mmCIF file of C-alpha atoms in Angstrom:
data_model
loop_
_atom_site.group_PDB
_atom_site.id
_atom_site.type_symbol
_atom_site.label_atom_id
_atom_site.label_comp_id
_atom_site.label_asym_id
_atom_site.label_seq_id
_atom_site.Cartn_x
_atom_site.Cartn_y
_atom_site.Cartn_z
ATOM 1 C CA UNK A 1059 121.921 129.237 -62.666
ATOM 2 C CA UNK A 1060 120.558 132.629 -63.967
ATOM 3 C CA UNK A 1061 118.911 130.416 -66.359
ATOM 4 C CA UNK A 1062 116.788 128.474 -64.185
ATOM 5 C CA UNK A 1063 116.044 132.050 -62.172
ATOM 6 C CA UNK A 1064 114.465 133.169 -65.616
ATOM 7 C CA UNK A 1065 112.709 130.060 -66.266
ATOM 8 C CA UNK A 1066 111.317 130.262 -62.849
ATOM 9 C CA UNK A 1067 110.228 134.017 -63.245
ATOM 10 C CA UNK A 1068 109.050 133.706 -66.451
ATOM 11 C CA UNK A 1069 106.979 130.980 -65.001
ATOM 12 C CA UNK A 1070 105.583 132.462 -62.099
ATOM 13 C CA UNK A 1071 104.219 135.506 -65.009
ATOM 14 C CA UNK A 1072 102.510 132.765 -66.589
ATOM 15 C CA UNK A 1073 101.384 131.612 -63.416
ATOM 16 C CA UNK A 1074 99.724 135.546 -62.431
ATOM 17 C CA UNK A 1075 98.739 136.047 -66.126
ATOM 18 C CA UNK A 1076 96.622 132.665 -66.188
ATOM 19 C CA UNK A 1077 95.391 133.318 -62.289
ATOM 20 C CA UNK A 1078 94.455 136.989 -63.429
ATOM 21 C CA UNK A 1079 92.576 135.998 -66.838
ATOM 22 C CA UNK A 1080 90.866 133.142 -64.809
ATOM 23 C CA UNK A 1081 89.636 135.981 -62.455
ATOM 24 C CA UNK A 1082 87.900 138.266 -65.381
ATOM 25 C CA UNK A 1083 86.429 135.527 -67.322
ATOM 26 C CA UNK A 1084 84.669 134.636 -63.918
ATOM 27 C CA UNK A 1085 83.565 137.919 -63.337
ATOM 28 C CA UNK A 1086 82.515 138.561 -66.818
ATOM 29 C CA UNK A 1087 80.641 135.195 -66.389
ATOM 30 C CA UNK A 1088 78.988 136.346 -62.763
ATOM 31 C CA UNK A 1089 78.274 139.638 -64.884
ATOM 32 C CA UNK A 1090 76.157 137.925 -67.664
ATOM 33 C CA UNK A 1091 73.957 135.486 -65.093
ATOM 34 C CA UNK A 1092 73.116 138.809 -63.458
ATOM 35 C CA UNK A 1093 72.141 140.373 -66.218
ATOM 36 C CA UNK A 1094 69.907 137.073 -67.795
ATOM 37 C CA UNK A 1095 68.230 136.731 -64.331
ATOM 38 C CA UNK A 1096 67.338 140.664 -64.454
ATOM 39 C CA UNK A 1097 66.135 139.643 -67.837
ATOM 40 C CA UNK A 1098 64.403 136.683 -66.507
ATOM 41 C CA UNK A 1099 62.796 138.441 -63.256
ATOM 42 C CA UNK A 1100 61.482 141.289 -65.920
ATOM 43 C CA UNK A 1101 59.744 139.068 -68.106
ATOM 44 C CA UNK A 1102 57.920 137.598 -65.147
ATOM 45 C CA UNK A 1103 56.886 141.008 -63.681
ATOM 46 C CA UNK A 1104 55.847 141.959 -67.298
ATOM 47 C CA UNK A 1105 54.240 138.617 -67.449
ATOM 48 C CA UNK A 1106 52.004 138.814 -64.204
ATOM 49 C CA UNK A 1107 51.141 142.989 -65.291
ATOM 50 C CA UNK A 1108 49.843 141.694 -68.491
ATOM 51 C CA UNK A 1109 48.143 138.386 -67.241
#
């Protein structure tokens, strides 16, 4: 029985480990679109200062 408790607990760390690393890759990913459409939005600017 304590077995399956550990299996179960051990799962449920997977579980927050994979939900939590899910979490930062997304925000990492929300992080670089931000900063490429900054990029982006500058050019233009530059673009229509120059032009």
């Amino acid at each position: 029985m304590t077995g399956m408790m550990s299996d179960k607990a051990s799962l449920d760390h997977m579980q927050t480990w994979r939900l939590s690393t899910i979490e930062k890759i997304s925000k990492f990913r929300d992080t670089v679109q931000a900063q490429i459409l900054k990029n982006e939005l500058a050019r233009s600017l530059l673009d229509t200062l120059v032009n």
